[in-house]
Amino acid sequence: GGCGGCGGGGGGGAGLDAPLAPRGGCGYSISGAAGRHTWSADGSGADGGSWRGNVDDGGGDAASHTNTDAFVSALASLDAASRRSLRDGLLSLVQNVVLLRDPEDAQRFYPRIMLERTQSFASLDSDTQEALKTLYHSYFYERQDALWSANARRTIPPLQGATGMLVCGEDLGMLPACCPEVLKALGLLGLRIQRMPVGEGEFGEPSKYPYMSVCSPSCHDTTPVRAWWEEDEQRAARLWSGPLGQQGAPPAEATPEVVRAIVAQHLASPSMWAVFPLQDLYALSADLAAGRTPADETINDPTNAKHYWRMRFHRTLEDMIADTKWLADIAGLVERSGRLHGRVACCDGGGGAGGGGR
C-alpha cells in the first residue's frame, strides 16, 4: 500500500525541495522521504509560529497537523509569486505516486500514467522498478485488450452507419494491441504523422505507410513544419539526413525547398489520403510565409492548458487564390506524385479541370 501513498519502499529520499521566499524573509520548504511513507511541509509564519503538515500515507493513520492557524496566517503573507511556487510544490507532491488507490476498494491499486517519470519511481530499487514496469505494460497494453476490442466492434459500426463520411481513426499515442486489427476489420483509416511514428524508429517513413491511412507532416496538436524545424535543430538534422535522404548540413530554417521535400515525400506515400495543414502549404512560398514567425503558426499546444486555439492566418483566402505561382507549385507536386490526373483549374487559364478526374 505504500506505493499508493507516496511511492513507498526504496532507499534514500525522494523529496522535493522547493524553498520559498515570501515577504518578511519567512522561509518555507516542501520535502519528503519515500522510505518513511510521509510528506511534510515546514516553515515559520510571519508571526514567528511554526507549522508541520504530514500527509497520510494510506496506512490508516490520520494526517497530523500542527499549528494550522500559523500555516493559514503564513499563506496570507505570501506574495503572488510565492503562492504559485507553493502551489506548484504541493501539486508535485500530490502527483508523485506510482499507484492509484481504487476509490471503492482500499486494497486495490492501479498504475498511473507515466509512473516512470515520478520521483517515487526513481527512489525504488531496480527489482521493484522492473516489477512496476511489467505491471504497467500488462495493465495498459494487454490485460484489457479484449475489452477494448469488444467495445470498439460494438460502438463504432453504428457511428459509421450514421454518416456518409469516411471515418478515420487517430491511432497515435498509447494503443492497445488490438487497435490495428480492429481498424482493419471495421475499414477505418489510421493516421500517420511523421514525427509521431507508429512502431519503431524516430520518424515515420511515408513510403512504407499502409494504403488505409491518412498521412500528414503535422497536425493541430503539433507544431507545423517550420516551427518544429527551428525549435529542434538536432532532430531536424536527423530527419534531413535520414528519411529525406539529403547530404550535408541542413538549413537552419525550414526554407521552401525543405518544406517542398517533406510535402513531396508525403504525396508520394501509399496512403489513401495525404492531408496538409495550410501552414505547411503556404510555407512553400517565401512570399506567403513572410510576416508570420514560425512559432505563431501552432494551432494547439496540448501540454499547455493556457494555449488557446487562437491562431489566425495572416493572409486572406483571396490573397492565396490570387497567387497562381504558389497554386501551380502545389498542383505540380500533386500531379508528379500520381495523385492527380488531368488538368488543374488554376493553371490552365481559369478553365475547369478536364481530361480526367480530380
CSV table of C-alpha atoms in Angstrom, one decimal, residues 67-350:
chain,number,residue,atom,x,y,z
A,67,ASN,CA,-0.3,24.9,14.3
A,68,THR,CA,-2.7,25.2,11.4
A,69,ASP,CA,-3.5,28.8,12.3
A,70,ALA,CA,0.1,29.7,11.9
A,71,PHE,CA,0.1,28.0,8.5
A,72,VAL,CA,-3.0,29.8,7.3
A,73,SER,CA,-1.5,33.1,8.6
A,74,ALA,CA,1.7,32.4,6.7
A,75,LEU,CA,-0.2,31.8,3.5
A,76,ALA,CA,-1.9,35.2,3.8
A,77,SER,CA,1.6,36.8,4.0
A,78,LEU,CA,2.8,35.3,0.7
A,79,ASP,CA,3.0,37.3,-2.4
A,80,ALA,CA,1.6,36.0,-5.7
A,81,ALA,CA,4.9,34.5,-6.9
A,82,SER,CA,5.4,32.6,-3.6
A,83,ARG,CA,1.8,31.4,-3.7
A,84,ARG,CA,2.4,30.0,-7.2
A,85,SER,CA,5.6,28.4,-6.1
A,86,LEU,CA,3.9,26.8,-3.0
A,87,ARG,CA,1.0,25.6,-5.1
A,88,ASP,CA,3.3,24.0,-7.7
A,89,GLY,CA,5.3,22.3,-4.9
A,90,LEU,CA,2.1,20.9,-3.3
A,91,LEU,CA,0.8,19.7,-6.7
A,92,SER,CA,4.1,18.0,-7.3
A,93,LEU,CA,3.7,16.1,-4.0
A,94,VAL,CA,0.1,15.1,-4.9
A,95,GLN,CA,1.1,13.7,-8.3
A,96,ASN,CA,4.3,12.0,-7.0
A,97,VAL,CA,2.7,8.5,-6.8
A,98,VAL,CA,3.2,5.3,-8.9
A,99,LEU,CA,-0.1,3.6,-8.0
A,100,LEU,CA,-3.6,5.0,-7.5
A,101,ARG,CA,-5.9,3.5,-4.9
A,102,ASP,CA,-9.3,2.2,-6.1
A,103,PRO,CA,-11.9,4.5,-4.6
A,104,GLU,CA,-14.2,1.6,-4.0
A,105,ASP,CA,-11.7,-1.0,-2.7
A,106,ALA,CA,-8.9,0.3,-0.5
A,107,GLN,CA,-6.9,-2.9,-1.1
A,108,ARG,CA,-6.7,-2.4,-4.9
A,109,PHE,CA,-4.3,-0.2,-6.7
A,110,TYR,CA,-3.7,0.7,-10.4
A,111,PRO,CA,-0.6,2.1,-12.1
A,112,ARG,CA,-0.7,5.7,-13.0
A,113,ILE,CA,0.2,7.1,-16.5
A,114,MET,CA,3.9,7.7,-16.9
A,115,LEU,CA,4.8,6.4,-13.5
A,116,GLU,CA,8.4,6.1,-14.5
A,117,ARG,CA,8.7,9.9,-14.5
A,118,THR,CA,8.0,10.3,-10.8
A,119,GLN,CA,10.5,10.9,-8.1
A,120,SER,CA,8.9,8.0,-6.2
A,121,PHE,CA,9.7,5.6,-9.0
A,122,ALA,CA,13.3,6.8,-9.2
A,123,SER,CA,13.8,6.1,-5.5
A,124,LEU,CA,12.8,2.4,-5.8
A,125,ASP,CA,15.3,-0.4,-6.1
A,126,SER,CA,15.8,-1.9,-9.6
A,127,ASP,CA,13.8,-5.1,-9.0
A,128,THR,CA,10.8,-3.1,-7.8
A,129,GLN,CA,11.1,-0.8,-10.8
A,130,GLU,CA,11.1,-3.8,-13.2
A,131,ALA,CA,8.1,-5.3,-11.5
A,132,LEU,CA,6.2,-2.0,-11.8
A,133,LYS,CA,7.2,-1.7,-15.5
A,134,THR,CA,5.8,-5.2,-16.1
A,135,LEU,CA,2.6,-4.3,-14.3
A,136,TYR,CA,2.3,-1.1,-16.2
A,137,HIS,CA,2.6,-2.7,-19.6
A,138,SER,CA,0.2,-5.5,-18.7
A,139,TYR,CA,-2.4,-3.1,-17.4
A,140,PHE,CA,-2.4,-0.6,-20.2
A,141,TYR,CA,-1.5,-2.8,-23.2
A,142,GLU,CA,-2.5,-6.4,-22.6
A,143,ARG,CA,-4.9,-7.1,-19.7
A,144,GLN,CA,-7.8,-5.0,-21.1
A,145,ASP,CA,-7.2,-5.7,-24.8
A,146,ALA,CA,-10.3,-8.0,-25.2
A,147,LEU,CA,-12.5,-5.3,-23.6
A,148,TRP,CA,-11.2,-2.6,-25.9
A,149,SER,CA,-11.7,-4.8,-28.9
A,150,ALA,CA,-15.3,-5.8,-28.0
A,151,ASN,CA,-16.3,-2.2,-27.2
A,152,ALA,CA,-14.9,-0.9,-30.4
A,153,ARG,CA,-16.7,-3.5,-32.5
A,154,ARG,CA,-19.9,-2.7,-30.7
A,155,THR,CA,-19.9,1.1,-30.7
A,156,ILE,CA,-18.1,2.1,-33.9
A,157,PRO,CA,-20.3,0.4,-36.6
A,158,PRO,CA,-23.4,2.4,-35.6
A,159,LEU,CA,-21.3,5.6,-35.9
A,160,GLN,CA,-20.2,4.6,-39.3
A,161,GLY,CA,-23.7,3.8,-40.4
A,162,ALA,CA,-25.0,7.2,-39.2
A,163,THR,CA,-22.9,9.2,-41.7
A,164,GLY,CA,-21.9,9.2,-45.4
A,165,MET,CA,-18.5,10.4,-44.4
A,166,LEU,CA,-15.3,8.4,-44.5
A,167,VAL,CA,-14.4,7.7,-40.8
A,168,CYS,CA,-10.8,7.9,-39.8
A,169,GLY,CA,-9.1,6.9,-36.5
A,170,GLU,CA,-6.4,8.8,-34.6
A,171,ASP,CA,-4.4,5.8,-33.8
A,172,LEU,CA,-1.5,7.6,-32.1
A,173,GLY,CA,-0.1,7.5,-28.6
A,174,MET,CA,-0.9,4.7,-26.2
A,175,LEU,CA,-2.6,2.0,-28.2
A,176,PRO,CA,-4.0,-1.4,-27.1
A,177,ALA,CA,-2.6,-4.3,-29.2
A,178,CYS,CA,-6.0,-4.9,-30.8
A,179,CYS,CA,-6.1,-1.5,-32.4
A,180,PRO,CA,-4.6,-2.3,-35.9
A,181,GLU,CA,-6.7,-5.5,-36.2
A,182,VAL,CA,-9.9,-3.6,-35.2
A,183,LEU,CA,-9.2,-0.7,-37.6
A,184,LYS,CA,-8.7,-3.2,-40.4
A,185,ALA,CA,-11.8,-5.2,-39.6
A,186,LEU,CA,-14.0,-2.1,-39.5
A,187,GLY,CA,-12.5,-0.4,-42.5
A,188,LEU,CA,-11.2,2.6,-40.6
A,189,LEU,CA,-8.3,4.6,-41.9
A,190,GLY,CA,-5.4,5.2,-39.4
A,191,LEU,CA,-3.4,8.4,-39.0
A,192,ARG,CA,0.3,8.8,-39.8
A,193,ILE,CA,2.2,11.8,-38.5
A,194,GLN,CA,5.9,11.6,-39.4
A,195,ARG,CA,7.2,13.0,-36.1
A,196,MET,CA,4.8,10.6,-34.1
A,197,PRO,CA,5.8,7.2,-35.7
A,198,VAL,CA,3.6,4.1,-35.2
A,199,GLY,CA,6.1,1.4,-34.3
A,200,GLU,CA,9.9,1.5,-34.1
A,201,GLY,CA,12.1,4.4,-35.2
A,202,GLU,CA,12.3,8.1,-34.6
A,203,PHE,CA,10.3,9.1,-37.7
A,204,GLY,CA,7.6,7.5,-39.8
A,205,GLU,CA,8.6,6.5,-43.3
A,206,PRO,CA,5.9,7.7,-45.7
A,207,SER,CA,7.0,5.3,-48.4
A,208,LYS,CA,6.0,2.4,-46.0
A,209,TYR,CA,2.7,3.8,-44.8
A,210,PRO,CA,-0.3,1.5,-45.4
A,211,TYR,CA,-2.9,2.4,-48.0
A,212,MET,CA,-5.6,2.5,-45.3
A,213,SER,CA,-4.2,5.6,-43.7
A,214,VAL,CA,-4.2,9.4,-43.8
A,215,CYS,CA,-0.7,10.9,-43.7
A,216,SER,CA,0.5,14.4,-42.9
A,217,PRO,CA,3.7,16.1,-41.8
A,218,SER,CA,2.0,17.8,-38.9
A,219,CYS,CA,-1.5,18.3,-37.3
A,220,HIS,CA,-3.4,20.7,-35.0
A,221,ASP,CA,-1.7,19.1,-31.9
A,222,THR,CA,1.8,19.6,-33.2
A,223,THR,CA,3.9,22.4,-34.3
A,224,PRO,CA,3.9,23.0,-38.1
A,225,VAL,CA,7.0,22.1,-40.1
A,226,ARG,CA,8.7,25.5,-40.0
A,227,ALA,CA,8.3,25.9,-36.2
A,228,TRP,CA,9.3,22.3,-35.4
A,229,TRP,CA,12.4,22.6,-37.7
A,230,GLU,CA,13.7,25.6,-35.9
A,231,GLU,CA,12.9,24.6,-32.3
A,232,ASP,CA,14.5,21.1,-32.5
A,233,GLU,CA,17.6,21.5,-34.7
A,234,GLN,CA,19.2,18.2,-33.8
A,235,ARG,CA,16.1,16.2,-34.6
A,236,ALA,CA,15.6,18.2,-37.8
A,237,ALA,CA,19.1,17.3,-38.8
A,238,ARG,CA,18.3,13.6,-38.4
A,239,LEU,CA,15.2,13.9,-40.5
A,240,TRP,CA,17.3,15.7,-43.1
A,241,SER,CA,19.9,13.0,-43.4
A,242,GLY,CA,17.6,10.1,-42.7
A,243,PRO,CA,14.0,10.0,-44.2
A,244,LEU,CA,14.7,12.9,-46.5
A,245,GLY,CA,17.9,11.4,-47.7
A,246,GLN,CA,19.8,14.7,-48.0
A,247,GLN,CA,23.5,15.3,-47.9
A,248,GLY,CA,25.5,17.8,-45.9
A,249,ALA,CA,24.3,20.1,-43.1
A,250,PRO,CA,20.6,21.0,-43.1
A,251,PRO,CA,19.4,24.6,-43.5
A,252,ALA,CA,19.0,26.5,-40.2
A,253,GLU,CA,15.4,27.4,-41.2
A,254,ALA,CA,12.7,25.3,-43.0
A,255,THR,CA,13.1,27.0,-46.3
A,256,PRO,CA,10.6,26.5,-49.1
A,257,GLU,CA,12.9,23.8,-50.5
A,258,VAL,CA,12.9,21.9,-47.2
A,259,VAL,CA,9.1,22.1,-46.9
A,260,ARG,CA,8.8,21.0,-50.6
A,261,ALA,CA,10.8,17.9,-50.0
A,262,ILE,CA,8.7,16.9,-47.0
A,263,VAL,CA,5.4,17.6,-48.8
A,264,ALA,CA,6.6,15.7,-51.9
A,265,GLN,CA,7.5,12.7,-49.7
A,266,HIS,CA,4.1,12.6,-48.2
A,267,LEU,CA,2.3,13.0,-51.5
A,268,ALA,CA,4.3,10.0,-52.9
A,269,SER,CA,3.3,7.8,-50.0
A,270,PRO,CA,0.9,4.8,-50.5
A,271,SER,CA,-1.6,6.4,-48.0
A,272,MET,CA,-5.1,6.8,-49.4
A,273,TRP,CA,-5.1,10.5,-48.3
A,274,ALA,CA,-2.3,13.0,-47.9
A,275,VAL,CA,-3.7,16.0,-45.9
A,276,PHE,CA,-1.7,19.1,-45.1
A,277,PRO,CA,-2.2,21.9,-42.6
A,278,LEU,CA,-2.4,25.2,-44.6
A,279,GLN,CA,0.7,26.4,-42.7
A,280,ASP,CA,2.8,23.6,-44.3
A,281,LEU,CA,1.5,24.6,-47.8
A,282,TYR,CA,2.0,28.3,-47.6
A,283,ALA,CA,5.5,27.6,-46.3
A,284,LEU,CA,6.2,26.5,-49.9
A,285,SER,CA,6.1,30.2,-50.8
A,286,ALA,CA,8.6,32.6,-49.1
A,287,ASP,CA,6.2,35.5,-50.0
A,288,LEU,CA,3.2,33.9,-48.4
A,289,ALA,CA,5.1,32.8,-45.3
A,290,ALA,CA,6.6,36.3,-44.9
A,291,GLY,CA,5.3,38.3,-42.0
A,292,ARG,CA,4.5,35.3,-39.8
A,293,THR,CA,7.0,33.9,-37.4
A,294,PRO,CA,7.0,30.1,-37.3
A,295,ALA,CA,6.3,30.0,-33.6
A,296,ASP,CA,3.0,31.8,-34.2
A,297,GLU,CA,1.7,29.1,-36.6
A,298,THR,CA,0.9,26.5,-33.9
A,299,ILE,CA,-2.8,25.8,-33.6
A,300,ASN,CA,-2.8,24.0,-30.2
A,301,ASP,CA,-0.2,23.0,-27.6
A,302,PRO,CA,-1.7,20.0,-25.7
A,303,THR,CA,0.9,20.4,-22.9
A,304,ASN,CA,-0.1,24.0,-22.1
A,305,ALA,CA,-3.6,24.5,-20.6
A,306,LYS,CA,-3.2,28.2,-21.3
A,307,HIS,CA,-2.6,27.8,-25.0
A,308,TYR,CA,-5.9,28.6,-26.7
A,309,TRP,CA,-7.0,27.9,-30.2
A,310,ARG,CA,-6.5,31.5,-31.3
A,311,MET,CA,-4.2,31.1,-34.3
A,312,ARG,CA,-5.4,33.1,-37.3
A,313,PHE,CA,-3.9,33.2,-40.8
A,314,HIS,CA,-2.1,36.4,-41.7
A,315,ARG,CA,-3.3,36.1,-45.3
A,316,THR,CA,-6.8,36.0,-46.7
A,317,LEU,CA,-8.1,33.2,-48.9
A,318,GLU,CA,-8.5,35.8,-51.6
A,319,ASP,CA,-4.7,36.5,-51.5
A,320,MET,CA,-3.9,32.8,-51.7
A,321,ILE,CA,-6.3,32.2,-54.5
A,322,ALA,CA,-4.7,35.0,-56.4
A,323,ASP,CA,-1.2,33.6,-56.0
A,324,THR,CA,-1.2,31.5,-59.2
A,325,LYS,CA,2.6,30.7,-58.8
A,326,TRP,CA,2.0,29.1,-55.4
A,327,LEU,CA,-1.0,27.2,-56.6
A,328,ALA,CA,0.9,25.9,-59.7
A,329,ASP,CA,3.7,24.7,-57.4
A,330,ILE,CA,1.2,22.7,-55.3
A,331,ALA,CA,-0.6,21.4,-58.4
A,332,GLY,CA,2.8,20.3,-59.9
A,333,LEU,CA,3.7,18.4,-56.7
A,334,VAL,CA,0.3,16.7,-56.7
A,335,GLU,CA,0.5,15.7,-60.3
A,336,ARG,CA,4.0,14.4,-60.1
A,337,SER,CA,3.0,12.2,-57.2
A,338,GLY,CA,0.4,10.4,-59.3
A,339,ARG,CA,-2.4,11.5,-57.1
A,340,LEU,CA,-4.0,13.8,-59.8
A,341,HIS,CA,-5.0,13.0,-63.4
A,342,GLY,CA,-5.9,15.7,-65.8
A,343,ARG,CA,-5.6,19.5,-65.7
A,344,VAL,CA,-5.8,21.9,-62.8
A,345,ALA,CA,-8.2,24.8,-63.0
A,346,CYS,CA,-5.8,27.3,-61.5
A,347,CYS,CA,-3.1,26.5,-64.1
A,348,ASP,CA,-5.0,26.2,-67.4
A,349,GLY,CA,-6.1,29.8,-67.9
A,350,GLY,CA,-9.0,29.6,-65.5
